[in-house]
mmCIF file of N, CA and C in Angstrom:
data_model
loop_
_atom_site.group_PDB
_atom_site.id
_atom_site.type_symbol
_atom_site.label_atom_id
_atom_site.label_comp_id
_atom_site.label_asym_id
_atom_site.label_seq_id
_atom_site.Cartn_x
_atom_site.Cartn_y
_atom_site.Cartn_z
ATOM 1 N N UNK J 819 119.016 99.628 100.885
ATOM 2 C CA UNK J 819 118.474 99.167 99.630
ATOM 3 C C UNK J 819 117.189 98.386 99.864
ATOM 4 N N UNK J 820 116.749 98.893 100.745
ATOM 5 C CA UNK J 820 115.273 98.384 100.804
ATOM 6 C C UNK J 820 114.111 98.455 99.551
ATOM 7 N N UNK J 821 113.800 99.274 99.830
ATOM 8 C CA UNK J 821 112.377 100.037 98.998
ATOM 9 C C UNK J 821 112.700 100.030 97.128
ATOM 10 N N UNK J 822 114.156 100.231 96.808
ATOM 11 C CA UNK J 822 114.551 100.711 95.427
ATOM 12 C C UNK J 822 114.709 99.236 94.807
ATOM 13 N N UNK J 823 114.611 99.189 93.756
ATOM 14 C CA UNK J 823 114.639 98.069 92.649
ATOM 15 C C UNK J 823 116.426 97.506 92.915
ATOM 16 N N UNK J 824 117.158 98.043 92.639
ATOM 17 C CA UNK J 824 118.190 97.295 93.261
ATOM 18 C C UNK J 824 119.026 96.553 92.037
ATOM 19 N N UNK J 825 119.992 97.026 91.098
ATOM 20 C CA UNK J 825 120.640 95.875 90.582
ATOM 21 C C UNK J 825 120.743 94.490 91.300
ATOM 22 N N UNK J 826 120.812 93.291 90.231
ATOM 23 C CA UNK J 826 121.253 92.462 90.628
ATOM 24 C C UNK J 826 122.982 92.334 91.544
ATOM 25 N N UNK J 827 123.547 93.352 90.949
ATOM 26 C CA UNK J 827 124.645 93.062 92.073
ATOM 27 C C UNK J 827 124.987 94.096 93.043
ATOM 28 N N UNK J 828 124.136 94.953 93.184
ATOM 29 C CA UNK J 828 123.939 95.275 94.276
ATOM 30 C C UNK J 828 122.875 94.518 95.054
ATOM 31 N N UNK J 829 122.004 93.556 94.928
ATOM 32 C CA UNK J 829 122.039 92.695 95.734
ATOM 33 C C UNK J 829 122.623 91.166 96.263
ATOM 34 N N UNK J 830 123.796 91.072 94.990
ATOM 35 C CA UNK J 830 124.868 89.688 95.979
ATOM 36 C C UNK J 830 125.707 90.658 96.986
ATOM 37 N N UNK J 831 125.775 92.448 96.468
ATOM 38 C CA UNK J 831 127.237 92.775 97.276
ATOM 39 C C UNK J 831 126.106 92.551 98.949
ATOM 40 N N UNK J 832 124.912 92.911 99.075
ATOM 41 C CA UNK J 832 124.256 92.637 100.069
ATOM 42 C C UNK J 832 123.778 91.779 100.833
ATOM 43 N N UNK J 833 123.867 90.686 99.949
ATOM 44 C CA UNK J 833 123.660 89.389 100.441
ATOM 45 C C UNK J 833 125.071 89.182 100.920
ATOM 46 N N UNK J 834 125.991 89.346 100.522
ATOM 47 C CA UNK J 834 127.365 88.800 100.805
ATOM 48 C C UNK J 834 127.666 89.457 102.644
ATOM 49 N N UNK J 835 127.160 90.638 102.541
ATOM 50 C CA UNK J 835 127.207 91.328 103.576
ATOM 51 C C UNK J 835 126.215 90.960 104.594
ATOM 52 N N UNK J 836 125.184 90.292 104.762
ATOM 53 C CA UNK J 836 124.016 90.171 105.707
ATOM 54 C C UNK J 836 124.239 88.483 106.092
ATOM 55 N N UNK J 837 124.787 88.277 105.249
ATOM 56 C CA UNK J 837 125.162 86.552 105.478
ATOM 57 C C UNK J 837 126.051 85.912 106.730
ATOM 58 N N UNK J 838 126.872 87.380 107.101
ATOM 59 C CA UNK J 838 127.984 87.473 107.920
ATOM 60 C C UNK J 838 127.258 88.133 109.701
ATOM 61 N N UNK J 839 126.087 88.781 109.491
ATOM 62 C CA UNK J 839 125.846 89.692 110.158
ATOM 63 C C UNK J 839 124.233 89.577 110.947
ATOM 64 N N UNK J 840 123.456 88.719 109.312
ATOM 65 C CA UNK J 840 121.853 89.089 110.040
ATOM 66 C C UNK J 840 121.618 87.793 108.962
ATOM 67 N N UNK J 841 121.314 86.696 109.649
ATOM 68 C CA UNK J 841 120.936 85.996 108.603
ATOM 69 C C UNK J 841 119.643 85.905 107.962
ATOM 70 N N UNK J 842 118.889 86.140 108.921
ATOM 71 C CA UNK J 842 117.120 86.398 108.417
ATOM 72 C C UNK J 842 117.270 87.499 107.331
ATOM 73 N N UNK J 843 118.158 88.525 107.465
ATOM 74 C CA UNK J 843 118.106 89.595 106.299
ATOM 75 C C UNK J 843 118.514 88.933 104.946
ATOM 76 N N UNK J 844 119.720 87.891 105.267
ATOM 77 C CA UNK J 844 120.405 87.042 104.296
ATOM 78 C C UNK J 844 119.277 86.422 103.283
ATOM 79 N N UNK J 845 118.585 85.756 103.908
ATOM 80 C CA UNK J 845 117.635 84.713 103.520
ATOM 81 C C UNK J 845 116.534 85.206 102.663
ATOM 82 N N UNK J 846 116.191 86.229 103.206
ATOM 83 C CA UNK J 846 115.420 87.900 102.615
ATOM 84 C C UNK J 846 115.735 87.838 101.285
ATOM 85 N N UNK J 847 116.755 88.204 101.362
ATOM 86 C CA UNK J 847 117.505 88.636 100.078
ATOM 87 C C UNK J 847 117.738 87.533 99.112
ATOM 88 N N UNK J 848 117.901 86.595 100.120
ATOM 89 C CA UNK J 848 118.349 85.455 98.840
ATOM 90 C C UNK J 848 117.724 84.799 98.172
ATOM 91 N N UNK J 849 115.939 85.030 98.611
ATOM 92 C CA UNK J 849 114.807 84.932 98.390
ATOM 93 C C UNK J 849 114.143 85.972 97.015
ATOM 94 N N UNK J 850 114.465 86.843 97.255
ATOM 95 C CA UNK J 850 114.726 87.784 96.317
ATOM 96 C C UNK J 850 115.579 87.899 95.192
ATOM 97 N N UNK J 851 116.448 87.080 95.041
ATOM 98 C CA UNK J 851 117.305 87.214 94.332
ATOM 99 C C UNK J 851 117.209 85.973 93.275
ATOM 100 N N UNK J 852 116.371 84.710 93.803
ATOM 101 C CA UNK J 852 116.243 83.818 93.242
ATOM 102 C C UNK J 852 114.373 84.444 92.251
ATOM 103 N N UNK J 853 113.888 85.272 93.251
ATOM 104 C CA UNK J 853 112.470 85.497 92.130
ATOM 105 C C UNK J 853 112.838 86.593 90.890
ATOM 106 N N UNK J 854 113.781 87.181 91.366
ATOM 107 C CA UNK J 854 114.453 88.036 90.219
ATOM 108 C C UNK J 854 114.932 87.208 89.366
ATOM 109 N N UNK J 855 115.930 86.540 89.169
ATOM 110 C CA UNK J 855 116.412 85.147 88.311
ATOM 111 C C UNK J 855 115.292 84.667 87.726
ATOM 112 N N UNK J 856 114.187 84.403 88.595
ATOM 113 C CA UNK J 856 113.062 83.230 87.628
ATOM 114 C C UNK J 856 112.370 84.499 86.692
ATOM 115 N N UNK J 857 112.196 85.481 86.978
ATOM 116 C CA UNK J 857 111.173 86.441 86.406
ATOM 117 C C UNK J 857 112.107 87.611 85.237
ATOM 118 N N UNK J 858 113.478 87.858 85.542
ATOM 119 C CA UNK J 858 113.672 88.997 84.885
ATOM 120 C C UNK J 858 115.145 88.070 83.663
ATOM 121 N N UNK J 859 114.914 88.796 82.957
ATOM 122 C CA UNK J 859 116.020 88.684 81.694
ATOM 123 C C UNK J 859 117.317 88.689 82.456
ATOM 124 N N UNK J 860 118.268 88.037 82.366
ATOM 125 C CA UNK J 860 119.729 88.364 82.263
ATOM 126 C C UNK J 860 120.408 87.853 81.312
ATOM 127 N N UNK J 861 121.132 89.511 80.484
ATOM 128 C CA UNK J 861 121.457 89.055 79.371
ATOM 129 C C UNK J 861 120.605 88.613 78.210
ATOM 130 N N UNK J 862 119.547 88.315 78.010
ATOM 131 C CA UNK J 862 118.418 88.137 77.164
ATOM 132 C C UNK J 862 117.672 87.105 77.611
ATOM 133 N N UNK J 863 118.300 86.636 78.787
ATOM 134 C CA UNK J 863 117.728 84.970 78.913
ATOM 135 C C UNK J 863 117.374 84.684 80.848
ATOM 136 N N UNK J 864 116.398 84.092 80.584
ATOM 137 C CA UNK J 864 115.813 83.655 82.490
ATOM 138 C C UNK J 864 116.743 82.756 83.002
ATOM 139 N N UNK J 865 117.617 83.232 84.059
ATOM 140 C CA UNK J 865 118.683 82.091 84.691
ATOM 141 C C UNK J 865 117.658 81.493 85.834
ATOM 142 N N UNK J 866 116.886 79.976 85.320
ATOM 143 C CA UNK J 866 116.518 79.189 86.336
ATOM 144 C C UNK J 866 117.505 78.730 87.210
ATOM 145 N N UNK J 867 118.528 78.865 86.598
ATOM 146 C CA UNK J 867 119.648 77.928 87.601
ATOM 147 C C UNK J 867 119.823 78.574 88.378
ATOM 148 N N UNK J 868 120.215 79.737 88.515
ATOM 149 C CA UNK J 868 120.488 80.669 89.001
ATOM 150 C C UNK J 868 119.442 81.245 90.606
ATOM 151 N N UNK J 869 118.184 81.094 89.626
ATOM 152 C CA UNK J 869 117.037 81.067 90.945
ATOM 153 C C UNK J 869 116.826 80.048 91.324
ATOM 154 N N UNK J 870 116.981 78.367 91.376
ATOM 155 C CA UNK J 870 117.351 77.530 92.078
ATOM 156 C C UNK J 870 118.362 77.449 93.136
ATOM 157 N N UNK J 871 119.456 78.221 92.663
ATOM 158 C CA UNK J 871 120.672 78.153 93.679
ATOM 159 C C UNK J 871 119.983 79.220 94.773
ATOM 160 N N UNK J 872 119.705 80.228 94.226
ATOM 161 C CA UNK J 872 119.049 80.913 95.235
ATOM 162 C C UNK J 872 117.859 80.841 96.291
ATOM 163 N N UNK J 873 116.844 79.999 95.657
ATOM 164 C CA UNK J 873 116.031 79.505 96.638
ATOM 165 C C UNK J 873 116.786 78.496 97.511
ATOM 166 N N UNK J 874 116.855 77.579 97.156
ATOM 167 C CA UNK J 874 118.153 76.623 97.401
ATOM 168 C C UNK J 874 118.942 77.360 98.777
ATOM 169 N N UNK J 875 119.511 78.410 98.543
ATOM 170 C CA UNK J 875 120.322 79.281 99.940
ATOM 171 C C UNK J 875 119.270 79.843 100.742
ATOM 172 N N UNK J 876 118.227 80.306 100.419
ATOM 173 C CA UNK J 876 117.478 80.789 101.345
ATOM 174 C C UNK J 876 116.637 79.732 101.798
ATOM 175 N N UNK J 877 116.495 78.634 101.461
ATOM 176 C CA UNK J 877 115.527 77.985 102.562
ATOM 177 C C UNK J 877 116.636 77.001 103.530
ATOM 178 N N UNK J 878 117.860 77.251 102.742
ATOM 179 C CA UNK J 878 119.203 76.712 104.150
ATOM 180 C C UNK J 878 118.664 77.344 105.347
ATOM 181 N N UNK J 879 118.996 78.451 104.576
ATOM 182 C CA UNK J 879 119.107 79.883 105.726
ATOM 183 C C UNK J 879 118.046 80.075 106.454
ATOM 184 N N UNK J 880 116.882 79.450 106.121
ATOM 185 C CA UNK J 880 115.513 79.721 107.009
ATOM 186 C C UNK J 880 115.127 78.566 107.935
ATOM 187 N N UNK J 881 116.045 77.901 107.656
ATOM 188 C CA UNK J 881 116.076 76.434 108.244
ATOM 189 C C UNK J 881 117.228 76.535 109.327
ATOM 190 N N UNK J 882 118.055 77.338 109.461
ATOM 191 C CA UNK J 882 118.938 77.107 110.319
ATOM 192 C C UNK J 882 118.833 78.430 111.393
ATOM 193 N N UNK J 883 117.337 79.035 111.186
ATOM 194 C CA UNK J 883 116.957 79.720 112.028
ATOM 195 C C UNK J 883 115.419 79.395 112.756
ATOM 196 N N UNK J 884 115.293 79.712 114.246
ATOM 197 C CA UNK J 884 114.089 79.440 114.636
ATOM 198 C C UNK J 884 112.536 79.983 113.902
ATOM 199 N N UNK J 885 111.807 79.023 114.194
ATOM 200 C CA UNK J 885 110.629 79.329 113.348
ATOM 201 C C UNK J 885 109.460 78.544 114.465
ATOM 202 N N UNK J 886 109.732 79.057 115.711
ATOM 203 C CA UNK J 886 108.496 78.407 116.426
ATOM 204 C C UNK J 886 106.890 79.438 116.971
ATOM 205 N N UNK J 887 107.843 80.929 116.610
ATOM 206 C CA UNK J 887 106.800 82.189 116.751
ATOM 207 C C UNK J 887 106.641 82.474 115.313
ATOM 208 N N UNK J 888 105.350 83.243 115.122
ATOM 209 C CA UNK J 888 104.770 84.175 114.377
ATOM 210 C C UNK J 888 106.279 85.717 114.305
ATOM 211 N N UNK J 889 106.659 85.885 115.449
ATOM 212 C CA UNK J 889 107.728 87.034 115.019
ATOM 213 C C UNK J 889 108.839 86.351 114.800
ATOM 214 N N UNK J 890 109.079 84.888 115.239
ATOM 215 C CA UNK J 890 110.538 84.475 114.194
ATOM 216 C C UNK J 890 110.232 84.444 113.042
ATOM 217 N N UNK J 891 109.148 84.018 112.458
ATOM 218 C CA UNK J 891 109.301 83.730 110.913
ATOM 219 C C UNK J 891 108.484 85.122 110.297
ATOM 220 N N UNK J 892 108.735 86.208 110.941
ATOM 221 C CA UNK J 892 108.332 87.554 110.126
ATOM 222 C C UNK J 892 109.349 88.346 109.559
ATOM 223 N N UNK J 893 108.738 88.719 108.109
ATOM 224 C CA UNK J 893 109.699 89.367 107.196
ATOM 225 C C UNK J 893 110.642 90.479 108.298
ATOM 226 N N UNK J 894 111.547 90.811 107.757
ATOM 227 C CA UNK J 894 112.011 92.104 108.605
ATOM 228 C C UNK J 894 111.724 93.416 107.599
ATOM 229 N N UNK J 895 111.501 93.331 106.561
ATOM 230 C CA UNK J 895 111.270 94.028 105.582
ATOM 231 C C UNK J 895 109.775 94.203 104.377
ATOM 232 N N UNK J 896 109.517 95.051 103.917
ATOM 233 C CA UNK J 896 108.069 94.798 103.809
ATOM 234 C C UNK J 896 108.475 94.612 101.754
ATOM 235 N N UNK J 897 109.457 94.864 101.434
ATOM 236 C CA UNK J 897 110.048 95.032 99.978
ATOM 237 C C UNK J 897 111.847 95.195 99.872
ATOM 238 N N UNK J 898 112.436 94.024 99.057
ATOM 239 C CA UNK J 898 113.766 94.478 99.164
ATOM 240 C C UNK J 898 114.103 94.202 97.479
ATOM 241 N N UNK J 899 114.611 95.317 96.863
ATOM 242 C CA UNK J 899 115.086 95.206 95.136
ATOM 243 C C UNK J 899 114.021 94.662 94.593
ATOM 244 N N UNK J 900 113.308 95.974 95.079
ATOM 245 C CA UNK J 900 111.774 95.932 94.353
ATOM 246 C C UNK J 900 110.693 94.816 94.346
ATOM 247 N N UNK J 901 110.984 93.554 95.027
ATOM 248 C CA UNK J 901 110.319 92.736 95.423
ATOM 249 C C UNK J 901 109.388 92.481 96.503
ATOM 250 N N UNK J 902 108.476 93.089 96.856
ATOM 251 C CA UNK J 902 107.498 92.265 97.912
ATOM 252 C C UNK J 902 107.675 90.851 99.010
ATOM 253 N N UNK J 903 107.798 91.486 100.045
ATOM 254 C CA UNK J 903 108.143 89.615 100.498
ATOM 255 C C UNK J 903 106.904 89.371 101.002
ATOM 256 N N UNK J 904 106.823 88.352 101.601
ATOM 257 C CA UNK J 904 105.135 87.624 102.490
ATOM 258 C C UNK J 904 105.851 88.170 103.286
ATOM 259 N N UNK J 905 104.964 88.612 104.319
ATOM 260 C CA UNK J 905 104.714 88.731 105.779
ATOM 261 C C UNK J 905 105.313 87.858 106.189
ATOM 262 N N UNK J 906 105.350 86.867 106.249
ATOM 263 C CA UNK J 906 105.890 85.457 106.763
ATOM 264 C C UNK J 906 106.505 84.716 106.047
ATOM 265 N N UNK J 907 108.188 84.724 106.270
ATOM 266 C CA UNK J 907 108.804 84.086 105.507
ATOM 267 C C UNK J 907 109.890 82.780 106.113
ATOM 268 N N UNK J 908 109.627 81.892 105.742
ATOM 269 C CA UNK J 908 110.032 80.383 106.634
ATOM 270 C C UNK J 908 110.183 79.548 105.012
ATOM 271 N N UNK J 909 110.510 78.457 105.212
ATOM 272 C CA UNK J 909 111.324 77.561 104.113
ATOM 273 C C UNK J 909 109.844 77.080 103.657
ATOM 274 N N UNK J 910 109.058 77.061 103.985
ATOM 275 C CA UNK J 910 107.443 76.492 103.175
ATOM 276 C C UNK J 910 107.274 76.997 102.401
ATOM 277 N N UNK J 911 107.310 78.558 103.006
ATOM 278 C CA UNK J 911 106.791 79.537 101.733
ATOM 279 C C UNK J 911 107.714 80.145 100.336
ATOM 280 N N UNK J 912 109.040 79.909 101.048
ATOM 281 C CA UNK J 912 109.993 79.515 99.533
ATOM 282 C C UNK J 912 110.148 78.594 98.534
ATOM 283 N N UNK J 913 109.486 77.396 99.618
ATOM 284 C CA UNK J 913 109.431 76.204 99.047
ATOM 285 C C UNK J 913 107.451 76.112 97.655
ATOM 286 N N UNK J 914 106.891 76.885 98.047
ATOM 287 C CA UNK J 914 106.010 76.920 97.563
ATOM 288 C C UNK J 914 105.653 77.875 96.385
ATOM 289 N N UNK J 915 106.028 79.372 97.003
ATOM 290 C CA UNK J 915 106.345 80.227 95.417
ATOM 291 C C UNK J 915 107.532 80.064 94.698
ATOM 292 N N UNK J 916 108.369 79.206 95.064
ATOM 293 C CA UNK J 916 109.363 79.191 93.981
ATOM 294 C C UNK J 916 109.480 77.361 93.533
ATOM 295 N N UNK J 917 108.455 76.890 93.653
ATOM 296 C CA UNK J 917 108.538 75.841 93.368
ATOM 297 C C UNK J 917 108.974 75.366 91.977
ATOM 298 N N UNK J 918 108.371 76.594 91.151
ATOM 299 C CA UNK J 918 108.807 75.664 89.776
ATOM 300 C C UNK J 918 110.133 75.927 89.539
ATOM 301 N N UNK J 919 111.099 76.714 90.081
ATOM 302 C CA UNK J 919 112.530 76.213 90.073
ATOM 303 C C UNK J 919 113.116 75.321 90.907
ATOM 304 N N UNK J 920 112.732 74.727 91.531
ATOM 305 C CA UNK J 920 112.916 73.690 92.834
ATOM 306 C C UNK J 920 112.626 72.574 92.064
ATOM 307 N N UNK J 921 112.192 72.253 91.038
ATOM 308 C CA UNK J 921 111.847 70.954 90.605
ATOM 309 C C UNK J 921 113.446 69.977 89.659
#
């Protein structure tokens, strides 16, 4: 489920699964899952909370992995559920595009 837009729950069943296995993929995703929340309708309505909790898990998750190279903190993926990631993804840069749910 890289490249394809991706229900929302087909990406917790994936997150649930990468969390156990690859955590940089985890973090990926959970990164993703919180800009989906801030940007798309659920149900008629934008769950900030929702993309808080999610940024919220992914900058755990990017934090409890090394980040002293340029290839630790590189995406593993270039798009996951239709989202774009940075090239470089570390807890700054979650902390910075998703700031206005972080507040």
């Amino acid at each position: 489920m890289s490249e394809e837009h991706g229900s929302l729950g087909e990406l917790l069943a994936a997150f649930e699964r990468e969390v156990s296995t690859n955590r940089r993929a985890a973090a990926e995703t959970a990164y993703v899952l919180a800009f989906r929340y801030r940007n798309e309708d659920v149900n008629g309505t934008r769950r900030f909370d929702a993309a808080k909790l999610w940024a919220t898990r992914a900058i755990e998750l990017l934090n409890e992995l090394p980040a002293d190279t340029l290839d630790q903190v590189a995406s593993t993926r270039a798009c996951v559920g239709g989202v774009g990631l940075p090239a470089l993804l570390h807890a700054d840069v979650v902390r910075e595009r998703l700031a206005d749910v972080l507040v």
